[in-house]
Coordinates of C-alpha atoms in Angstrom, one line a residue:
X1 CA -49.8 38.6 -26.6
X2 CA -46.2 39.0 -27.3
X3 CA -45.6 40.6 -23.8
X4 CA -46.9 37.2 -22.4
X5 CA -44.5 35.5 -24.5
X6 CA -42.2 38.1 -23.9
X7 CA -42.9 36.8 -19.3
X8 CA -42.8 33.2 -20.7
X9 CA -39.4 33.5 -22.6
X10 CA -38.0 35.2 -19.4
X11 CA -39.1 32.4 -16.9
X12 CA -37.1 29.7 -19.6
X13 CA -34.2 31.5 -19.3
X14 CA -34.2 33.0 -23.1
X15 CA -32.3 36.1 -23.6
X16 CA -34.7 39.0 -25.1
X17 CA -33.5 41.2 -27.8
X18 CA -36.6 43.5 -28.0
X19 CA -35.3 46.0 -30.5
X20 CA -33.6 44.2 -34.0
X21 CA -33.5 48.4 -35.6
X22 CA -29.5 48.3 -34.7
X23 CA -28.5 44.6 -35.8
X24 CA -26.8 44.0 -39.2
X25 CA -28.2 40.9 -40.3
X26 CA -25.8 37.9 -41.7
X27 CA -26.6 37.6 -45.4
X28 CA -25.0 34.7 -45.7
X29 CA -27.0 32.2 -43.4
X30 CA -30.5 34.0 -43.9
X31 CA -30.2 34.0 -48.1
X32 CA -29.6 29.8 -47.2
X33 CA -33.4 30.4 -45.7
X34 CA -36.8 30.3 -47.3
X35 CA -38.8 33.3 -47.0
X36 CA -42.1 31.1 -46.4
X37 CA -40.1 29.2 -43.4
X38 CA -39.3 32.5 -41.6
X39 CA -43.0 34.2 -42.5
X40 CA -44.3 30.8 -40.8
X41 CA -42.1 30.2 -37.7
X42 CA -41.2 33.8 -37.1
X43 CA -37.6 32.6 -36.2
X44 CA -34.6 34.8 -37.9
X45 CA -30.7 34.1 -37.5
X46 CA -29.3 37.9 -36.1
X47 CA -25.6 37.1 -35.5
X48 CA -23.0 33.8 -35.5
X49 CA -21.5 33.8 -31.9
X50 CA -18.2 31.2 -32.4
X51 CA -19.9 28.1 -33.7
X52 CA -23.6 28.3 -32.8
X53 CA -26.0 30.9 -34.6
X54 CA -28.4 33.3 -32.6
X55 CA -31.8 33.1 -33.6
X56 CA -34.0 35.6 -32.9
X57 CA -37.8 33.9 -32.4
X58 CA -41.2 35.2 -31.8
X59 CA -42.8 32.1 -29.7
X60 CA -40.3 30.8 -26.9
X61 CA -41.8 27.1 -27.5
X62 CA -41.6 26.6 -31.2
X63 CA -38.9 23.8 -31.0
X64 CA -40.0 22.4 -34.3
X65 CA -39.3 25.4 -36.0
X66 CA -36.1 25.5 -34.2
X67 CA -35.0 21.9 -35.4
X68 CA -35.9 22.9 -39.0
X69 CA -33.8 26.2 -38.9
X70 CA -30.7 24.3 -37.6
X71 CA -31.2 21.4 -40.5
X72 CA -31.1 24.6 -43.2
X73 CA -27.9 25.7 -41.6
X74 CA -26.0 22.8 -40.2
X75 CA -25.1 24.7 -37.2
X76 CA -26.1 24.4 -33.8
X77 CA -29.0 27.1 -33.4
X78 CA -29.6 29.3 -29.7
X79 CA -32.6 31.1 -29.5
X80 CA -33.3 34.7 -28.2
X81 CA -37.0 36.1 -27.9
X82 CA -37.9 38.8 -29.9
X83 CA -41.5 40.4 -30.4
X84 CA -43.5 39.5 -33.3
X85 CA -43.2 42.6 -35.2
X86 CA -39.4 43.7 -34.5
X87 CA -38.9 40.4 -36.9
X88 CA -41.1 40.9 -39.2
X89 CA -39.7 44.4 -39.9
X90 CA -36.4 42.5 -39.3
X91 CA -37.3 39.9 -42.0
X92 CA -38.9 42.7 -44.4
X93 CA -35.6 44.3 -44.7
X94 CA -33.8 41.1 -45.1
X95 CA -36.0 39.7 -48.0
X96 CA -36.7 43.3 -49.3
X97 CA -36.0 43.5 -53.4
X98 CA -32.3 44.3 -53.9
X99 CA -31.3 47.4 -55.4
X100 CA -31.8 47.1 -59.2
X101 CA -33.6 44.2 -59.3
X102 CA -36.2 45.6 -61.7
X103 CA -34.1 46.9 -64.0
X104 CA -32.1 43.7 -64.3
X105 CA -35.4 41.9 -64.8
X106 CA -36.3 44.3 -67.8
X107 CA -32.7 44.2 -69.0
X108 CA -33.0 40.1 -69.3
X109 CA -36.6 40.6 -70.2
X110 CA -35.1 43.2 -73.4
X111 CA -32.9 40.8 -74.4
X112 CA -35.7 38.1 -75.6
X113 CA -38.4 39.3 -77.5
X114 CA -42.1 39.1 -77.0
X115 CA -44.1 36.1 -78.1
X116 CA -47.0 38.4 -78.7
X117 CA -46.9 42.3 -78.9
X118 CA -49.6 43.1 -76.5
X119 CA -52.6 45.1 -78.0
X120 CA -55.8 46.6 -76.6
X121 CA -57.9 43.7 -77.7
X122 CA -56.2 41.4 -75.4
X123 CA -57.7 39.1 -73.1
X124 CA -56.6 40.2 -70.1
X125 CA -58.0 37.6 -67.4
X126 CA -56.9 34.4 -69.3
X127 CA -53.7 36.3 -69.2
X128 CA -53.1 35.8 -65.9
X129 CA -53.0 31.9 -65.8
X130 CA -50.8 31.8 -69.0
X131 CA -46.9 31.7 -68.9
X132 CA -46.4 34.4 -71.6
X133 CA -47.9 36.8 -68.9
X134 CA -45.6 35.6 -65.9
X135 CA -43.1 37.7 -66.7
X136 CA -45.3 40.5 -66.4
X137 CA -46.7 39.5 -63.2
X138 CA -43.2 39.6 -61.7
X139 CA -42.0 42.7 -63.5
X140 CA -44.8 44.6 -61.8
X141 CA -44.2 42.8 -57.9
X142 CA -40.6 43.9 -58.1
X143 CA -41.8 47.5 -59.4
X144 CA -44.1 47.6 -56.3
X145 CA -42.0 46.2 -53.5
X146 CA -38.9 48.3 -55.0
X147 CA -41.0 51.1 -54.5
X148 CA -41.9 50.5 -51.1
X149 CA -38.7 49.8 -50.5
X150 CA -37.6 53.6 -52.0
X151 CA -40.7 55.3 -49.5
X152 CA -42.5 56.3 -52.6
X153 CA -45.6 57.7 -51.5
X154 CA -46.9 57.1 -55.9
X155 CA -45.7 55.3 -58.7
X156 CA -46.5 57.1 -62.4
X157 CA -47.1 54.5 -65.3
X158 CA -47.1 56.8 -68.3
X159 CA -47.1 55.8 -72.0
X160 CA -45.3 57.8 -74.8
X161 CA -44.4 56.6 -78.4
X162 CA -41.9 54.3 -78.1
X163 CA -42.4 52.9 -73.9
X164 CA -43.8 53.1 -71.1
X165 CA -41.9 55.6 -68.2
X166 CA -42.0 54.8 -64.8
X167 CA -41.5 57.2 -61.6
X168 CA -41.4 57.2 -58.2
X169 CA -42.3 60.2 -56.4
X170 CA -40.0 60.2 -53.1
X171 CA -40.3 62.7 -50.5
X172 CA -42.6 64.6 -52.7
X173 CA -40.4 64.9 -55.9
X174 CA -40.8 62.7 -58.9
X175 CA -37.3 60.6 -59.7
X176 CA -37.4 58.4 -63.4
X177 CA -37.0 54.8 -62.2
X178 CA -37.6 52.4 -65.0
X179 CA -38.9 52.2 -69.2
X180 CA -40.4 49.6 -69.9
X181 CA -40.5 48.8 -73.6
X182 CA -44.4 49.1 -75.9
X183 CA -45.0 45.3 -76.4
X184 CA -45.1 44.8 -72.9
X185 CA -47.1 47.8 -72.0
X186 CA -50.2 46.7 -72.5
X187 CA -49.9 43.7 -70.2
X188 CA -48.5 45.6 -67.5
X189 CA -51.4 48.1 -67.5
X190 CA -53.8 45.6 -67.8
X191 CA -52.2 43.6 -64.9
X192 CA -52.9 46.9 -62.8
X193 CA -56.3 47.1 -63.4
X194 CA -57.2 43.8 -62.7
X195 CA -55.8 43.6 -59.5
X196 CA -57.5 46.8 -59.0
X197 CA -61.0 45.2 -60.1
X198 CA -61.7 48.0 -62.9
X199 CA -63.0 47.3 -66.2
X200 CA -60.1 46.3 -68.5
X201 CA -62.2 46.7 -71.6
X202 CA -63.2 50.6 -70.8
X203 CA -59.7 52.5 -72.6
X204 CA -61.7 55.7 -72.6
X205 CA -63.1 56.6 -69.1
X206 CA -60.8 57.2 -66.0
X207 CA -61.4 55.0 -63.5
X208 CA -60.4 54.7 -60.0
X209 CA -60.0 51.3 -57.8
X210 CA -57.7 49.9 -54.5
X211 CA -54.9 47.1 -54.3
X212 CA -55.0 45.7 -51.0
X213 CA -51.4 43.8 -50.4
X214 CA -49.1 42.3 -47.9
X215 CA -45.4 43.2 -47.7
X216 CA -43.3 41.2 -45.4
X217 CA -46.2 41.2 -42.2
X218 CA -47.0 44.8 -43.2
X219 CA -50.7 45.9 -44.8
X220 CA -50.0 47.8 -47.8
X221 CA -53.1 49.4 -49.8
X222 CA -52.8 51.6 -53.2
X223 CA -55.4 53.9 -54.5
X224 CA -55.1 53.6 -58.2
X225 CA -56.1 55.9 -60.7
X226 CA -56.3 56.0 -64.6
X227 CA -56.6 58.4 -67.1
X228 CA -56.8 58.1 -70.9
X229 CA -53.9 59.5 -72.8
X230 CA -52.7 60.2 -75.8
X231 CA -51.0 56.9 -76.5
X232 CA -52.9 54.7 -74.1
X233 CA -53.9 54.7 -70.2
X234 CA -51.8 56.4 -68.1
X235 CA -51.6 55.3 -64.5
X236 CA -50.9 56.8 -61.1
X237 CA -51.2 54.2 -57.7
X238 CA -50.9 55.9 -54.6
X239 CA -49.0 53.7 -52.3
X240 CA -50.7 54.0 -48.1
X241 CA -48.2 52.2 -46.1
X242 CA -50.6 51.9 -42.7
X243 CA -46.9 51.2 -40.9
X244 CA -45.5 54.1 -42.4
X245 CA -48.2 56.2 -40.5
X246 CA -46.6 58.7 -38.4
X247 CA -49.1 59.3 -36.0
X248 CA -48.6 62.0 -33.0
X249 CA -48.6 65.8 -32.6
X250 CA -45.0 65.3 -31.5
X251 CA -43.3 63.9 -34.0
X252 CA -44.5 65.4 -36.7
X253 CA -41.8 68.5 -36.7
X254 CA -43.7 71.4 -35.1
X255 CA -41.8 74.5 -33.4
X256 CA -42.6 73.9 -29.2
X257 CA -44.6 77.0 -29.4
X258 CA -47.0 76.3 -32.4
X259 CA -47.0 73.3 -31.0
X260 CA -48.3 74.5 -27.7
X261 CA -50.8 76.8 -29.3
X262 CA -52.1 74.1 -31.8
X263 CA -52.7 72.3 -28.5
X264 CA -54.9 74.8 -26.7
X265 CA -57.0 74.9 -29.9
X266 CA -58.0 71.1 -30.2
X267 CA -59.1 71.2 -26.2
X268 CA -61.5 73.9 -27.2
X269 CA -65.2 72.5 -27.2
X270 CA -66.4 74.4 -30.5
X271 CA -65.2 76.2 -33.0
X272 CA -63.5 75.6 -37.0
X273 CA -59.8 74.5 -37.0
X274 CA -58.5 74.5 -40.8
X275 CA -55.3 72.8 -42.1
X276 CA -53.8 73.9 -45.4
X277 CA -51.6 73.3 -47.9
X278 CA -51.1 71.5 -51.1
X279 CA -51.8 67.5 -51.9
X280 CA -49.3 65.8 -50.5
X281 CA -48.3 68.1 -47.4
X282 CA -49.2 66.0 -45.1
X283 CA -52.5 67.6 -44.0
X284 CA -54.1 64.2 -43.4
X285 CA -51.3 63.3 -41.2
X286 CA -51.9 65.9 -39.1
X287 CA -55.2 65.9 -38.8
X288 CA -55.0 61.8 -38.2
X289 CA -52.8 62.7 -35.0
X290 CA -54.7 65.6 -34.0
X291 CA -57.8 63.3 -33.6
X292 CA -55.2 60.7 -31.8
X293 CA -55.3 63.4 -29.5
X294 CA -58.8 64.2 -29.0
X295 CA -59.6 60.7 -29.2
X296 CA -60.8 59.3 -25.7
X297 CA -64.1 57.3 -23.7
X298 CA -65.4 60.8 -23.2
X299 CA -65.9 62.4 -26.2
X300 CA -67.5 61.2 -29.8
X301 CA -65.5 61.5 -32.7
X302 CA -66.6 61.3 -36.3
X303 CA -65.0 61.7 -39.9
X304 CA -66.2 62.1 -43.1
X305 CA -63.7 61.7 -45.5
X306 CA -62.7 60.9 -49.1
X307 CA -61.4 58.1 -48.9
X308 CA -60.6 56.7 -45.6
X309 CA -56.8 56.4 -46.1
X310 CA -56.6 54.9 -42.4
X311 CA -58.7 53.5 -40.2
X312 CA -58.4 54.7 -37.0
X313 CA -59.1 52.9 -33.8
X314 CA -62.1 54.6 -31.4
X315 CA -62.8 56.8 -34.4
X316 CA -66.2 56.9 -36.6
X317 CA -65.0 57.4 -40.0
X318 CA -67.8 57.7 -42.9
X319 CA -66.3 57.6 -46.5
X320 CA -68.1 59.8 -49.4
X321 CA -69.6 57.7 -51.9
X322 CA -71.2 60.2 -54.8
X323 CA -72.4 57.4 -56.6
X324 CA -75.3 57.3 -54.3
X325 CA -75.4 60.7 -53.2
X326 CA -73.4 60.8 -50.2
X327 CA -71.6 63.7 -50.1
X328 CA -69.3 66.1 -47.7
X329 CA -72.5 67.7 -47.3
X330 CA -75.1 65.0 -46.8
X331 CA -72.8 62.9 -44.7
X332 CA -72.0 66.0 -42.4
X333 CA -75.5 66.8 -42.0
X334 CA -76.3 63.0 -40.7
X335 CA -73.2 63.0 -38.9
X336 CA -74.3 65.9 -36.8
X337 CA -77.3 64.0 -35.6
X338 CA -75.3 61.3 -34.3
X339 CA -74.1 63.4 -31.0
X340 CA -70.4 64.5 -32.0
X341 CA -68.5 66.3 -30.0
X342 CA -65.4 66.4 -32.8
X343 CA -65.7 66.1 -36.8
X344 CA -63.1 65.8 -39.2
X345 CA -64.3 67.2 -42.7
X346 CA -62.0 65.7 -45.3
X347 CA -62.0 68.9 -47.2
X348 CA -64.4 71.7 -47.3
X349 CA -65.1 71.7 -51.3
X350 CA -68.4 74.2 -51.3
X351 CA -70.4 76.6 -49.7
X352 CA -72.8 74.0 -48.4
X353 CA -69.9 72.2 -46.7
X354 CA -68.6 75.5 -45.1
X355 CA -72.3 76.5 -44.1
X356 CA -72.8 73.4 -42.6
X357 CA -69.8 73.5 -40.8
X358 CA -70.0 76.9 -39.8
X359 CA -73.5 75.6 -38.4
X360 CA -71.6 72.5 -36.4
X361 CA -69.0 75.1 -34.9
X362 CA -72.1 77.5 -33.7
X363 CA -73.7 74.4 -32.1
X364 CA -71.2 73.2 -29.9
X365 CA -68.8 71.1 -32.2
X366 CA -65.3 71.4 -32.5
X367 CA -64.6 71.1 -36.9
X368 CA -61.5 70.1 -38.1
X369 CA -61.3 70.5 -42.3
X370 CA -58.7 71.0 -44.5
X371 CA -58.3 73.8 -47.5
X372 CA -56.1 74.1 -50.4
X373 CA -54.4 77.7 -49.9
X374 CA -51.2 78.8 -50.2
X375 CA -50.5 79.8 -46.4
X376 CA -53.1 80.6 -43.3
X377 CA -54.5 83.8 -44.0
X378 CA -55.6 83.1 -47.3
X379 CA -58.1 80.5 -46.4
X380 CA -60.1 83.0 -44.7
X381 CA -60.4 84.3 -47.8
X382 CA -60.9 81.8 -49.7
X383 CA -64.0 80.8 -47.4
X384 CA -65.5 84.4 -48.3
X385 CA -65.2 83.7 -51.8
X386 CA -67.0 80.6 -51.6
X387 CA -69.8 82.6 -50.2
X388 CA -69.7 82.4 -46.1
X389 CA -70.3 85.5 -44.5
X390 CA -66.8 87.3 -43.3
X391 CA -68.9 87.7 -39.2
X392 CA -69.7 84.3 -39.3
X393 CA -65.7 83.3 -40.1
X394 CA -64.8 85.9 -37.3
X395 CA -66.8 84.2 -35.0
X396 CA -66.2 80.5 -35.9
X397 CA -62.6 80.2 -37.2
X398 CA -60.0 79.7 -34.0
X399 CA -57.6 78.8 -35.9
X400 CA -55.7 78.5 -39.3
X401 CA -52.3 75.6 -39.8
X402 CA -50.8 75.7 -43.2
X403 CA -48.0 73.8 -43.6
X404 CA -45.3 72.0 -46.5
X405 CA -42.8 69.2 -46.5
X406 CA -39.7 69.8 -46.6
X407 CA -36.9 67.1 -47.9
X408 CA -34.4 66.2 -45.3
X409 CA -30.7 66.5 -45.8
X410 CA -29.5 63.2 -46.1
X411 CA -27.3 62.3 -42.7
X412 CA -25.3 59.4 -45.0
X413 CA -23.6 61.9 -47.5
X414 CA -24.3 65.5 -45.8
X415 CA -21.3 68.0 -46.0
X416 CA -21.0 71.5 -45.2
X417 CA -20.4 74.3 -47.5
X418 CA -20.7 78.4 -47.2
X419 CA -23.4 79.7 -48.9
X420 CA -23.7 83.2 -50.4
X421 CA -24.7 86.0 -49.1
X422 CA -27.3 86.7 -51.9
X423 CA -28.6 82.4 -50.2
X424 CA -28.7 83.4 -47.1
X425 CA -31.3 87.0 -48.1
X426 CA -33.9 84.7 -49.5
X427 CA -34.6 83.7 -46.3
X428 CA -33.5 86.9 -44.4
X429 CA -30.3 85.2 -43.3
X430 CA -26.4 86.0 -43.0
X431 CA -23.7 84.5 -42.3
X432 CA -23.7 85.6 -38.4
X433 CA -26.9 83.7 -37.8
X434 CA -25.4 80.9 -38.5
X435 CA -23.3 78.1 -36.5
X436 CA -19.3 78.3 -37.4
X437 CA -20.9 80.5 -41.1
X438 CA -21.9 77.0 -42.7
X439 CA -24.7 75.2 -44.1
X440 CA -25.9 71.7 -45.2
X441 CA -26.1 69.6 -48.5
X442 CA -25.7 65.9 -49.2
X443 CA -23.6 65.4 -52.4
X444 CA -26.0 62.3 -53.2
X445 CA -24.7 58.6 -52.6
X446 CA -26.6 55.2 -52.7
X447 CA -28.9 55.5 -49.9
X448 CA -30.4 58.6 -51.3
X449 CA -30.3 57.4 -54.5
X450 CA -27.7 60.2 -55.5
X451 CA -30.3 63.0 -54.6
X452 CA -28.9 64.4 -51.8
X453 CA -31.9 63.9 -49.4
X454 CA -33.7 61.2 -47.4
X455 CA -36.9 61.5 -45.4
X456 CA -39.1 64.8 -45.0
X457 CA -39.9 67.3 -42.1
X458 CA -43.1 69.4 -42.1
X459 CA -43.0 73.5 -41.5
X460 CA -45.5 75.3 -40.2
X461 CA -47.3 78.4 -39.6
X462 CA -50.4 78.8 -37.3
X463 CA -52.7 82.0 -37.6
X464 CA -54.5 82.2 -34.6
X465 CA -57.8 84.1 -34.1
X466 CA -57.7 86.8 -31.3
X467 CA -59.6 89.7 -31.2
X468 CA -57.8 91.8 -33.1
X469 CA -58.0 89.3 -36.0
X470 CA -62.0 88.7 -35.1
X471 CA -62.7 92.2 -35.9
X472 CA -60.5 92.3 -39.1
X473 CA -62.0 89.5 -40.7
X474 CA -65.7 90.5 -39.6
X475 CA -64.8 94.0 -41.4
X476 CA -62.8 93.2 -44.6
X477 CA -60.9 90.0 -45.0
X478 CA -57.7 91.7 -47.3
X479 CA -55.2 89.1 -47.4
X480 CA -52.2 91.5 -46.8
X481 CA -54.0 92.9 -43.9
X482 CA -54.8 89.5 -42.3
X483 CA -51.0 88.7 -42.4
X484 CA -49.7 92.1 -41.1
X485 CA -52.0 91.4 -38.2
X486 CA -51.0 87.8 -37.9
X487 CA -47.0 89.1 -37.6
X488 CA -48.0 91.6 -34.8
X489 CA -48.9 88.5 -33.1
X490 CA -46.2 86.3 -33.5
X491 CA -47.1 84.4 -36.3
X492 CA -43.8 82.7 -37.4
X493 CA -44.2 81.9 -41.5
X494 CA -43.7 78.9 -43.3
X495 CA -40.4 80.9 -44.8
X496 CA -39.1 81.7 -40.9
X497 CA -39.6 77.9 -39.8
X498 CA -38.2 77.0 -43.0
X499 CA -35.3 79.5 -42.2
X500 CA -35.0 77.4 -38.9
X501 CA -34.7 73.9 -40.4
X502 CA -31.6 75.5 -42.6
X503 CA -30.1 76.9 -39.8
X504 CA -29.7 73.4 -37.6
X505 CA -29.0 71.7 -41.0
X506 CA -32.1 69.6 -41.5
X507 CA -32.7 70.8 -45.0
X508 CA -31.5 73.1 -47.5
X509 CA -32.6 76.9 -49.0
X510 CA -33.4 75.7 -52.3
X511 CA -36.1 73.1 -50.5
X512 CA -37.4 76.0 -48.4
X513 CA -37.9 78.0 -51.5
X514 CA -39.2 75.6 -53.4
X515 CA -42.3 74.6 -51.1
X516 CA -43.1 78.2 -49.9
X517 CA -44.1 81.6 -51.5
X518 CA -42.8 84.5 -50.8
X519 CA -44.8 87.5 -49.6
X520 CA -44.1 91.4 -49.2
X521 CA -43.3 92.3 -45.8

């Protein structure tokens, strides 16, 4: 649609700015601009050019919209065309929640006091039409969008004594963000779990439910979670952006050769590919894009997963439901009757999950699973100890990617210093490998939030199965063994790709050491 607009726009003469990323938006005109008018007309003023204001608009023929923006400003209005989604990430960032708002709303909301302490007997749903409980309703929406705002991939609600903490986990660290205080704990909590549809009178059960939410044009779910706790419920959302989804075997941060490798593996036609790591290394990412990959009108691809984070186009994707009995294990065994030529295993939990897959791979299916061990070679282990026979692994496996995430150093405060020597040895460094005998670190500032880092990049290391490796694991599947043989053949460690990022300054030692373990060579 937007490319016919895009040919319509063109023949009227319209100048097209199809990429807004770059522009620096006037504050001053667009704050004198409803939100609900610019989420309606798609139309946003970009820049003042003398007396006239450009206006970047999504439909070349919306002259109504037009005439209204140039009555808000009282200035003559020239349009550009712009696709539909550059301004709606254009206008997200524009009416995003400024810096702080949140904890200017609970400063204001401190300095009155409650007209009711809230308490565990309270009637939550006639709650949410009364005005004592609008403040609560707007506490928690600028909690969420300031979050999404940060990239938090979760948001902790946990009670103690005295309040209730908040914190963000951004780029996979936890950062203290806001405390709310006890009377209006309650309420808040409460106003969670009713927008997550969970029982609000159950305080002793965890419970689990999903927030489905729109944020400025983009689809914003969150997994939510509770627990009971010492001094209440404690609460964890997990926050899945779909347009945060970085989809795509390329940019996803993989060396060119492991790269290449991991690429030979997918266009097998049978065989077990595992990815491993710990929650929150991206595994799902990369299996998401590996299946992009595979994806196409020739071959059948199915999931079974738990949950579906993100639903992906072309792709048959079955979520586990205990409840009524459907399981990794009983959805894989229905799935394999449905003709795949590619599964996706969310995570292979059991021995019945591995036998069955171990069965898929002998038939003619290529498995993709995850695992959660500490690098490659210890999920062929781990595989053993949930009871699969080591010749079946050595004749199954193909191929083993464990990986981490890695905070980025952050490009808007980033300095160089010169590390020690005593640095440099945990990751088998000096100071000659190095460009001009310098490193990396950001000193912190205001778009890292003072921690020195902004964004993540995966490492990786990819143990693949040869013949040498085939007969070691169908003999005795010692760890230390495995990995000797896996650095005869070029295996580069999460510790040497780590090494890497340091080197070209992406990130720093302390992050390398802090995501991966170190092993006896």
């Amino acid at each position: 649609m937007s490319s016919e607009k895009q040919q319509l726009a063109e023949k009227l003469g319209m100048e097209v700015v199809a990429d807004l990323s770059t522009q620096t938006f006037p504050k001053e005109l667009y704050k004198k601009i409803p939100y609900s008018f610019v989420r309606k007309n798609l139309i946003l003023p970009i820049e003042e050019r003398g007396d006239e204001v450009l206006a970047a608009a999504a439909d070349p023929l919306n002259l109504n919209g037009v005439d209204e923006l140039r009555f808000l400003l009282e200035r003559e209005i020239r349009t550009v065309f712009s696709p539909e989604e550059e301004i709606l990430k254009a206008m997200n960032e524009c009416y995003n929640t400024k810096e702080g708002a949140a904890s200017q709303f609970l400063a204001h909301m401190g300095n009155g006091n409650a007209k009711e302490k809230a308490d565990d007997s309270i009637d939550t749903y006639d709650l949410l039409e009364s005005k004592e409980e609008a403040p609560i309703i707007r506490l928690l929406n600028l909690i969420l969008s300031e979050a999404i705002q940060q990239g938090a991939s979760d948001i902790h609600f946990e009670p103690f004594g005295n309040d209730l903490r908040v914190r963000y986990r951004i780029d996979g660290v936890l950062q203290a963000r806001h405390s709310p205080p006890r009377e209006y704990q309650a309420q808040l909590l409460t106003r969670i779990k009713v927008l997550a549809k969970l029982d609000i009178a159950e305080h002793r059960l965890p419970q689990d439910g999903r927030i489905k939410l729109k944020m400025g044009g983009r689809e914003i779910d969150f997994r939510v979670s509770t627990i009971p706790v010492a001094y209440g419920e404690r609460i964890v959302m997990r926050i899945l952006d779909k347009g945060n989804v970085l989809l795509g075997l390329d940019q996803i941060g993989m060396l060119p050769n492991i790269l290449d490798d991991f690429r030979r593996l997918l266009s097998l036609s049978e065989g077990i590919i595992l990815v491993t790591g710990p929650t929150g290394s991206g595994k799902t990412t990369t299996l998401y894009s590996a299946l992009g990959e595979t994806d196409t009108e020739e071959t059948n691809v199915m999931t079974i997963e738990d949950p579906v984070e993100y639903k992906l186009p072309g792709i048959a994707q079955i979520a586990v439901h205990p409840k009524i009995g459907l399981n990794f294990a009983t959805g894989l065994r229905h799935i394999l009757r449905q003709d795949p030529d590619i599964v996706m295993i969310g995570e292979i939990r059991d021995a019945e999950t591995a036998e069955i897959a171990i069965q898929a791979s002998l038939t003619g299916h290529l498995v993709l699973s995850t695992l959660h061990t500490n690098d490659a070679p210890s999920a062929i282990a781990r595989l053993v100890d949930m009871g699969v026979e080591p010749y079946l692994l050595s004749s199954t496996v193909v191929g083993v990617l464990a990986q981490r995430l890695v905070r980025q150093v952050c490009p808007h405060c980033r300095e160089r210093y010169r590390p020690t020597e005593e640095e440099l040895a945990e990751l088998h460094l000096t100071h000659e490998d190095l460009n001009g005998g310098v490193l990396y670190k950001g000193k912190g500032c205001s778009q890292c939030y003072g921690s020195g880092y902004k964004g993540r990049h995966g490492i990786y290391e990819l143990l693949t199965v040869d013949v040498a490796l085939q007969s070691q694991i169908a003999k005795h599947t010692d760890i230390t063994e495995l990995r000797k043989l896996a650095g005869l053949q070029g295996m580069v460690s999460l510790r040497e790709h780590g090494g890497h990022l340091v080197k070209t300054g992406v990130t720093t030692v302390s992050e390398v050491l802090r995501v991966s373990r170190k092993h006896d060579e």
